[in-house]
Amino acid sequence: MIKLTNEQITSTMVNYLNGQAAPNQAIESLKAKKLPIKAQYWIRRVLDKIERSFKILEDTRQELVKQHAKKDDNGNPLIIMAGFKKITDKAKDIEGYEAAKAGDFISQKTAEAISEACKISAEGNGNISIENIQDFQKDINDLMTTEVDLGIEKIKIDFDAWEDKRYDVINGKEMDLLLPILKE
């Protein structure tokens, strides 16, 4: 059976460039390749299972962040505006403007209002502040080292079939993606 840790699932789905998460281009590239039909079928099945597992993982991770976040009086996570240097006077009438401008913790509602007023990208209005980083890190480590059984046998691929010129060649990044799911 194919068993991957949540860390392996994440690295299959996401690449990190300059600290920013981006979809792993090797997945779409691999899906677009013309491959022997059995290999194509099994690869797509496994990738679909990995994508579903990643969605569950991300939902769980987001809940974990909310559980460990510093909270305002209403129990909502406090955040620091990601683009606080871009906050302009257009937001000066919004409650929490001064705190946001100073880079202090504010509510998510305030961050959304300031983002809209200042036309700051809504992609992440801010960074959630964590109450106890050691406890949070322990929980994240437990989550990421959890092994997930995808319920599919490892794939046996006849690479000799790729010698047929009808099929596309798999590059190194795509092969790295396939290694944990292939039979030896």
PDB file of C-alpha atoms in Angstrom:
ATOM      1  CA  MET A   1       0.000   0.000   0.000  1.00  0.00           C
ATOM      2  CA  ILE A   2       1.070   3.556  -0.596  1.00  0.00           C
ATOM      3  CA  LYS A   3       1.680   5.266   2.739  1.00  0.00           C
ATOM      4  CA  LEU A   4       2.878   8.864   2.895  1.00  0.00           C
ATOM      5  CA  THR A   5       3.399  11.198   5.808  1.00  0.00           C
ATOM      6  CA  ASN A   6       1.502  14.476   5.739  1.00  0.00           C
ATOM      7  CA  GLU A   7       4.875  16.127   5.149  1.00  0.00           C
ATOM      8  CA  GLN A   8       5.345  14.039   1.986  1.00  0.00           C
ATOM      9  CA  ILE A   9       1.798  14.854   0.885  1.00  0.00           C
ATOM     10  CA  THR A  10       2.515  18.563   1.355  1.00  0.00           C
ATOM     11  CA  SER A  11       5.776  18.412  -0.595  1.00  0.00           C
ATOM     12  CA  THR A  12       3.944  16.582  -3.391  1.00  0.00           C
ATOM     13  CA  MET A  13       1.308  19.316  -3.608  1.00  0.00           C
ATOM     14  CA  VAL A  14       3.288  22.465  -2.800  1.00  0.00           C
ATOM     15  CA  ASN A  15       6.641  24.062  -3.605  1.00  0.00           C
ATOM     16  CA  TYR A  16       7.969  26.862  -1.429  1.00  0.00           C
ATOM     17  CA  LEU A  17       9.596  29.763  -3.247  1.00  0.00           C
ATOM     18  CA  ASN A  18      10.931  32.612  -1.103  1.00  0.00           C
ATOM     19  CA  GLY A  19       8.788  31.388   1.777  1.00  0.00           C
ATOM     20  CA  GLN A  20       5.612  31.488  -0.315  1.00  0.00           C
ATOM     21  CA  ALA A  21       3.642  28.320  -1.073  1.00  0.00           C
ATOM     22  CA  ALA A  22       2.904  27.652  -4.738  1.00  0.00           C
ATOM     23  CA  PRO A  23       1.211  24.673  -6.374  1.00  0.00           C
ATOM     24  CA  ASN A  24       3.722  22.016  -7.445  1.00  0.00           C
ATOM     25  CA  GLN A  25       3.982  22.450 -11.222  1.00  0.00           C
ATOM     26  CA  ALA A  26       5.181  18.851 -11.627  1.00  0.00           C
ATOM     27  CA  ILE A  27       1.661  17.580 -10.848  1.00  0.00           C
ATOM     28  CA  GLU A  28      -0.017  19.451 -13.707  1.00  0.00           C
ATOM     29  CA  SER A  29       2.923  18.695 -15.972  1.00  0.00           C
ATOM     30  CA  LEU A  30       2.667  14.983 -15.185  1.00  0.00           C
ATOM     31  CA  LYS A  31      -1.113  14.966 -15.717  1.00  0.00           C
ATOM     32  CA  ALA A  32      -0.631  16.577 -19.135  1.00  0.00           C
ATOM     33  CA  LYS A  33       1.934  13.999 -20.298  1.00  0.00           C
ATOM     34  CA  LYS A  34       1.032  11.368 -22.836  1.00  0.00           C
ATOM     35  CA  LEU A  35       1.876   8.146 -20.977  1.00  0.00           C
ATOM     36  CA  PRO A  36       1.118   4.457 -21.417  1.00  0.00           C
ATOM     37  CA  ILE A  37      -2.573   4.183 -20.522  1.00  0.00           C
ATOM     38  CA  LYS A  38      -2.210   1.930 -17.448  1.00  0.00           C
ATOM     39  CA  ALA A  39       0.520   4.159 -16.009  1.00  0.00           C
ATOM     40  CA  GLN A  40      -1.538   7.274 -16.723  1.00  0.00           C
ATOM     41  CA  TYR A  41      -4.614   5.772 -15.024  1.00  0.00           C
ATOM     42  CA  TRP A  42      -2.803   4.692 -11.843  1.00  0.00           C
ATOM     43  CA  ILE A  43      -0.772   7.882 -11.556  1.00  0.00           C
ATOM     44  CA  ARG A  44      -3.929   9.997 -11.839  1.00  0.00           C
ATOM     45  CA  ARG A  45      -5.725   7.847  -9.223  1.00  0.00           C
ATOM     46  CA  VAL A  46      -2.861   8.252  -6.774  1.00  0.00           C
ATOM     47  CA  LEU A  47      -2.554  12.005  -7.417  1.00  0.00           C
ATOM     48  CA  ASP A  48      -6.301  12.394  -6.863  1.00  0.00           C
ATOM     49  CA  LYS A  49      -6.024  10.616  -3.495  1.00  0.00           C
ATOM     50  CA  ILE A  50      -3.041  12.785  -2.551  1.00  0.00           C
ATOM     51  CA  GLU A  51      -4.956  15.955  -3.495  1.00  0.00           C
ATOM     52  CA  ARG A  52      -7.924  14.908  -1.332  1.00  0.00           C
ATOM     53  CA  SER A  53      -5.631  14.044   1.582  1.00  0.00           C
ATOM     54  CA  PHE A  54      -3.909  17.423   1.211  1.00  0.00           C
ATOM     55  CA  LYS A  55      -7.246  19.264   1.426  1.00  0.00           C
ATOM     56  CA  ILE A  56      -8.084  17.438   4.676  1.00  0.00           C
ATOM     57  CA  LEU A  57      -4.577  18.181   5.976  1.00  0.00           C
ATOM     58  CA  GLU A  58      -4.883  21.894   5.154  1.00  0.00           C
ATOM     59  CA  ASP A  59      -8.315  22.155   6.794  1.00  0.00           C
ATOM     60  CA  THR A  60      -6.896  20.458   9.907  1.00  0.00           C
ATOM     61  CA  ARG A  61      -3.817  22.707   9.896  1.00  0.00           C
ATOM     62  CA  GLN A  62      -5.995  25.834   9.662  1.00  0.00           C
ATOM     63  CA  GLU A  63      -8.069  24.646  12.623  1.00  0.00           C
ATOM     64  CA  LEU A  64      -4.858  24.012  14.569  1.00  0.00           C
ATOM     65  CA  VAL A  65      -3.703  27.571  13.861  1.00  0.00           C
ATOM     66  CA  LYS A  66      -7.047  28.925  15.091  1.00  0.00           C
ATOM     67  CA  GLN A  67      -6.888  26.781  18.248  1.00  0.00           C
ATOM     68  CA  HIS A  68      -3.424  28.087  19.137  1.00  0.00           C
ATOM     69  CA  ALA A  69      -4.003  31.710  18.104  1.00  0.00           C
ATOM     70  CA  LYS A  70      -4.042  34.661  20.485  1.00  0.00           C
ATOM     71  CA  LYS A  71      -7.647  35.799  20.558  1.00  0.00           C
ATOM     72  CA  ASP A  72      -9.546  39.040  21.025  1.00  0.00           C
ATOM     73  CA  ASP A  73     -12.339  39.454  23.590  1.00  0.00           C
ATOM     74  CA  ASN A  74     -14.801  37.765  21.213  1.00  0.00           C
ATOM     75  CA  GLY A  75     -12.573  34.696  20.757  1.00  0.00           C
ATOM     76  CA  ASN A  76     -11.462  35.620  17.246  1.00  0.00           C
ATOM     77  CA  PRO A  77      -7.795  35.192  16.236  1.00  0.00           C
ATOM     78  CA  LEU A  78      -5.624  38.307  16.431  1.00  0.00           C
ATOM     79  CA  ILE A  79      -3.423  38.995  13.427  1.00  0.00           C
ATOM     80  CA  ILE A  80      -0.692  41.330  12.273  1.00  0.00           C
ATOM     81  CA  MET A  81      -1.392  42.934   8.913  1.00  0.00           C
ATOM     82  CA  ALA A  82       0.902  41.390   6.307  1.00  0.00           C
ATOM     83  CA  GLY A  83       1.070  44.652   4.373  1.00  0.00           C
ATOM     84  CA  PHE A  84       1.015  47.114   7.276  1.00  0.00           C
ATOM     85  CA  LYS A  85       3.585  49.341   5.514  1.00  0.00           C
ATOM     86  CA  LYS A  86       1.076  49.800   2.692  1.00  0.00           C
ATOM     87  CA  ILE A  87      -1.723  51.032   4.969  1.00  0.00           C
ATOM     88  CA  THR A  88      -2.753  54.516   3.899  1.00  0.00           C
ATOM     89  CA  ASP A  89      -4.867  57.280   5.395  1.00  0.00           C
ATOM     90  CA  LYS A  90      -7.837  55.931   3.411  1.00  0.00           C
ATOM     91  CA  ALA A  91      -8.328  53.596   6.394  1.00  0.00           C
ATOM     92  CA  LYS A  92      -7.847  56.213   9.148  1.00  0.00           C
ATOM     93  CA  ASP A  93     -11.525  56.094  10.187  1.00  0.00           C
ATOM     94  CA  ILE A  94     -11.483  52.328  10.727  1.00  0.00           C
ATOM     95  CA  GLU A  95     -11.234  51.239  14.352  1.00  0.00           C
ATOM     96  CA  GLY A  96      -7.831  49.624  14.864  1.00  0.00           C
ATOM     97  CA  TYR A  97      -6.149  51.698  12.115  1.00  0.00           C
ATOM     98  CA  GLU A  98      -3.377  53.005  14.398  1.00  0.00           C
ATOM     99  CA  ALA A  99      -2.595  49.531  15.733  1.00  0.00           C
ATOM    100  CA  ALA A 100      -2.488  48.081  12.218  1.00  0.00           C
ATOM    101  CA  LYS A 101      -0.266  50.929  10.988  1.00  0.00           C
ATOM    102  CA  ALA A 102       2.106  50.278  13.906  1.00  0.00           C
ATOM    103  CA  GLY A 103       2.247  46.544  13.102  1.00  0.00           C
ATOM    104  CA  ASP A 104       0.375  45.537  16.249  1.00  0.00           C
ATOM    105  CA  PHE A 105      -2.220  42.795  16.620  1.00  0.00           C
ATOM    106  CA  ILE A 106      -5.690  43.531  15.263  1.00  0.00           C
ATOM    107  CA  SER A 107      -8.869  41.571  14.636  1.00  0.00           C
ATOM    108  CA  GLN A 108      -9.456  39.799  11.344  1.00  0.00           C
ATOM    109  CA  LYS A 109     -12.528  41.995  10.766  1.00  0.00           C
ATOM    110  CA  THR A 110     -10.365  45.124  11.105  1.00  0.00           C
ATOM    111  CA  ALA A 111      -7.737  43.637   8.777  1.00  0.00           C
ATOM    112  CA  GLU A 112     -10.364  42.902   6.139  1.00  0.00           C
ATOM    113  CA  ALA A 113     -11.782  46.439   6.373  1.00  0.00           C
ATOM    114  CA  ILE A 114      -8.313  48.003   6.079  1.00  0.00           C
ATOM    115  CA  SER A 115      -7.387  45.691   3.188  1.00  0.00           C
ATOM    116  CA  GLU A 116     -10.476  46.769   1.314  1.00  0.00           C
ATOM    117  CA  ALA A 117     -10.029  50.485   2.065  1.00  0.00           C
ATOM    118  CA  CYS A 118      -6.341  50.490   1.095  1.00  0.00           C
ATOM    119  CA  LYS A 119      -6.698  48.081  -1.815  1.00  0.00           C
ATOM    120  CA  ILE A 120      -4.137  45.758  -0.214  1.00  0.00           C
ATOM    121  CA  SER A 121      -4.191  42.256  -1.642  1.00  0.00           C
ATOM    122  CA  ALA A 122      -6.739  40.071   0.116  1.00  0.00           C
ATOM    123  CA  GLU A 123      -4.313  37.142  -0.207  1.00  0.00           C
ATOM    124  CA  GLY A 124      -3.667  36.758   3.465  1.00  0.00           C
ATOM    125  CA  ASN A 125      -4.800  39.916   5.268  1.00  0.00           C
ATOM    126  CA  GLY A 126      -2.291  39.135   7.944  1.00  0.00           C
ATOM    127  CA  ASN A 127      -0.357  36.666  10.001  1.00  0.00           C
ATOM    128  CA  ILE A 128      -2.098  35.029  12.925  1.00  0.00           C
ATOM    129  CA  SER A 129      -0.330  35.433  16.235  1.00  0.00           C
ATOM    130  CA  ILE A 130       0.281  32.151  18.078  1.00  0.00           C
ATOM    131  CA  GLU A 131      -0.228  32.046  21.860  1.00  0.00           C
ATOM    132  CA  ASN A 132       2.282  29.306  22.770  1.00  0.00           C
ATOM    133  CA  ILE A 133       4.652  28.551  19.900  1.00  0.00           C
ATOM    134  CA  GLN A 134       6.135  25.396  21.554  1.00  0.00           C
ATOM    135  CA  ASP A 135       2.723  23.740  21.950  1.00  0.00           C
ATOM    136  CA  PHE A 136       1.741  24.790  18.446  1.00  0.00           C
ATOM    137  CA  GLN A 137       4.989  23.420  16.972  1.00  0.00           C
ATOM    138  CA  LYS A 138       4.521  20.107  18.790  1.00  0.00           C
ATOM    139  CA  ASP A 139       0.991  19.752  17.394  1.00  0.00           C
ATOM    140  CA  ILE A 140       2.141  20.708  13.879  1.00  0.00           C
ATOM    141  CA  ASN A 141       4.986  18.183  14.066  1.00  0.00           C
ATOM    142  CA  ASP A 142       2.542  15.478  15.199  1.00  0.00           C
ATOM    143  CA  LEU A 143       0.235  16.351  12.306  1.00  0.00           C
ATOM    144  CA  MET A 144       2.989  16.423   9.682  1.00  0.00           C
ATOM    145  CA  THR A 145       4.574  13.128  10.767  1.00  0.00           C
ATOM    146  CA  THR A 146       1.239  11.290  10.722  1.00  0.00           C
ATOM    147  CA  GLU A 147       1.277   8.556   8.107  1.00  0.00           C
ATOM    148  CA  VAL A 148      -1.644   8.355   5.677  1.00  0.00           C
ATOM    149  CA  ASP A 149      -2.570   5.111   3.919  1.00  0.00           C
ATOM    150  CA  LEU A 150      -3.895   6.086   0.491  1.00  0.00           C
ATOM    151  CA  GLY A 151      -5.569   2.689   0.074  1.00  0.00           C
ATOM    152  CA  ILE A 152      -3.846   1.960  -3.241  1.00  0.00           C
ATOM    153  CA  GLU A 153      -1.076  -0.499  -3.966  1.00  0.00           C
ATOM    154  CA  LYS A 154       2.222   0.901  -5.165  1.00  0.00           C
ATOM    155  CA  ILE A 155       2.329   1.197  -8.941  1.00  0.00           C
ATOM    156  CA  LYS A 156       4.385  -1.130 -11.125  1.00  0.00           C
ATOM    157  CA  ILE A 157       5.353   0.742 -14.265  1.00  0.00           C
ATOM    158  CA  ASP A 158       6.998  -0.817 -17.284  1.00  0.00           C
ATOM    159  CA  PHE A 159       9.480   1.875 -18.214  1.00  0.00           C
ATOM    160  CA  ASP A 160      10.409  -0.075 -21.358  1.00  0.00           C
ATOM    161  CA  ALA A 161       7.026   1.019 -22.740  1.00  0.00           C
ATOM    162  CA  TRP A 162       8.338   4.608 -22.689  1.00  0.00           C
ATOM    163  CA  GLU A 163      10.757   3.755 -25.454  1.00  0.00           C
ATOM    164  CA  ASP A 164       7.769   4.068 -27.778  1.00  0.00           C
ATOM    165  CA  LYS A 165       8.002   7.537 -29.348  1.00  0.00           C
ATOM    166  CA  ARG A 166       4.251   8.068 -28.806  1.00  0.00           C
ATOM    167  CA  TYR A 167       4.869   8.758 -25.119  1.00  0.00           C
ATOM    168  CA  ASP A 168       6.334  11.790 -23.413  1.00  0.00           C
ATOM    169  CA  VAL A 169       9.517  11.653 -21.386  1.00  0.00           C
ATOM    170  CA  ILE A 170       9.222  12.210 -17.629  1.00  0.00           C
ATOM    171  CA  ASN A 171      11.583  14.856 -16.255  1.00  0.00           C
ATOM    172  CA  GLY A 172      13.448  14.769 -12.942  1.00  0.00           C
ATOM    173  CA  LYS A 173      10.877  16.734 -10.932  1.00  0.00           C
ATOM    174  CA  GLU A 174       8.076  14.499 -12.172  1.00  0.00           C
ATOM    175  CA  MET A 175      10.106  11.391 -11.332  1.00  0.00           C
ATOM    176  CA  ASP A 176      10.773  12.744  -7.817  1.00  0.00           C
ATOM    177  CA  LEU A 177       7.001  13.068  -7.452  1.00  0.00           C
ATOM    178  CA  LEU A 178       6.499   9.455  -8.567  1.00  0.00           C
ATOM    179  CA  LEU A 179       9.222   7.763  -6.510  1.00  0.00           C
ATOM    180  CA  PRO A 180       7.177   7.227  -3.290  1.00  0.00           C
ATOM    181  CA  ILE A 181       4.320   5.584  -5.240  1.00  0.00           C
ATOM    182  CA  LEU A 182       6.302   3.211  -7.476  1.00  0.00           C
ATOM    183  CA  LYS A 183       7.045  -0.443  -6.802  1.00  0.00           C
ATOM    184  CA  GLU A 184      10.719  -1.252  -6.838  1.00  0.00           C
TER     185      GLU A 184
END
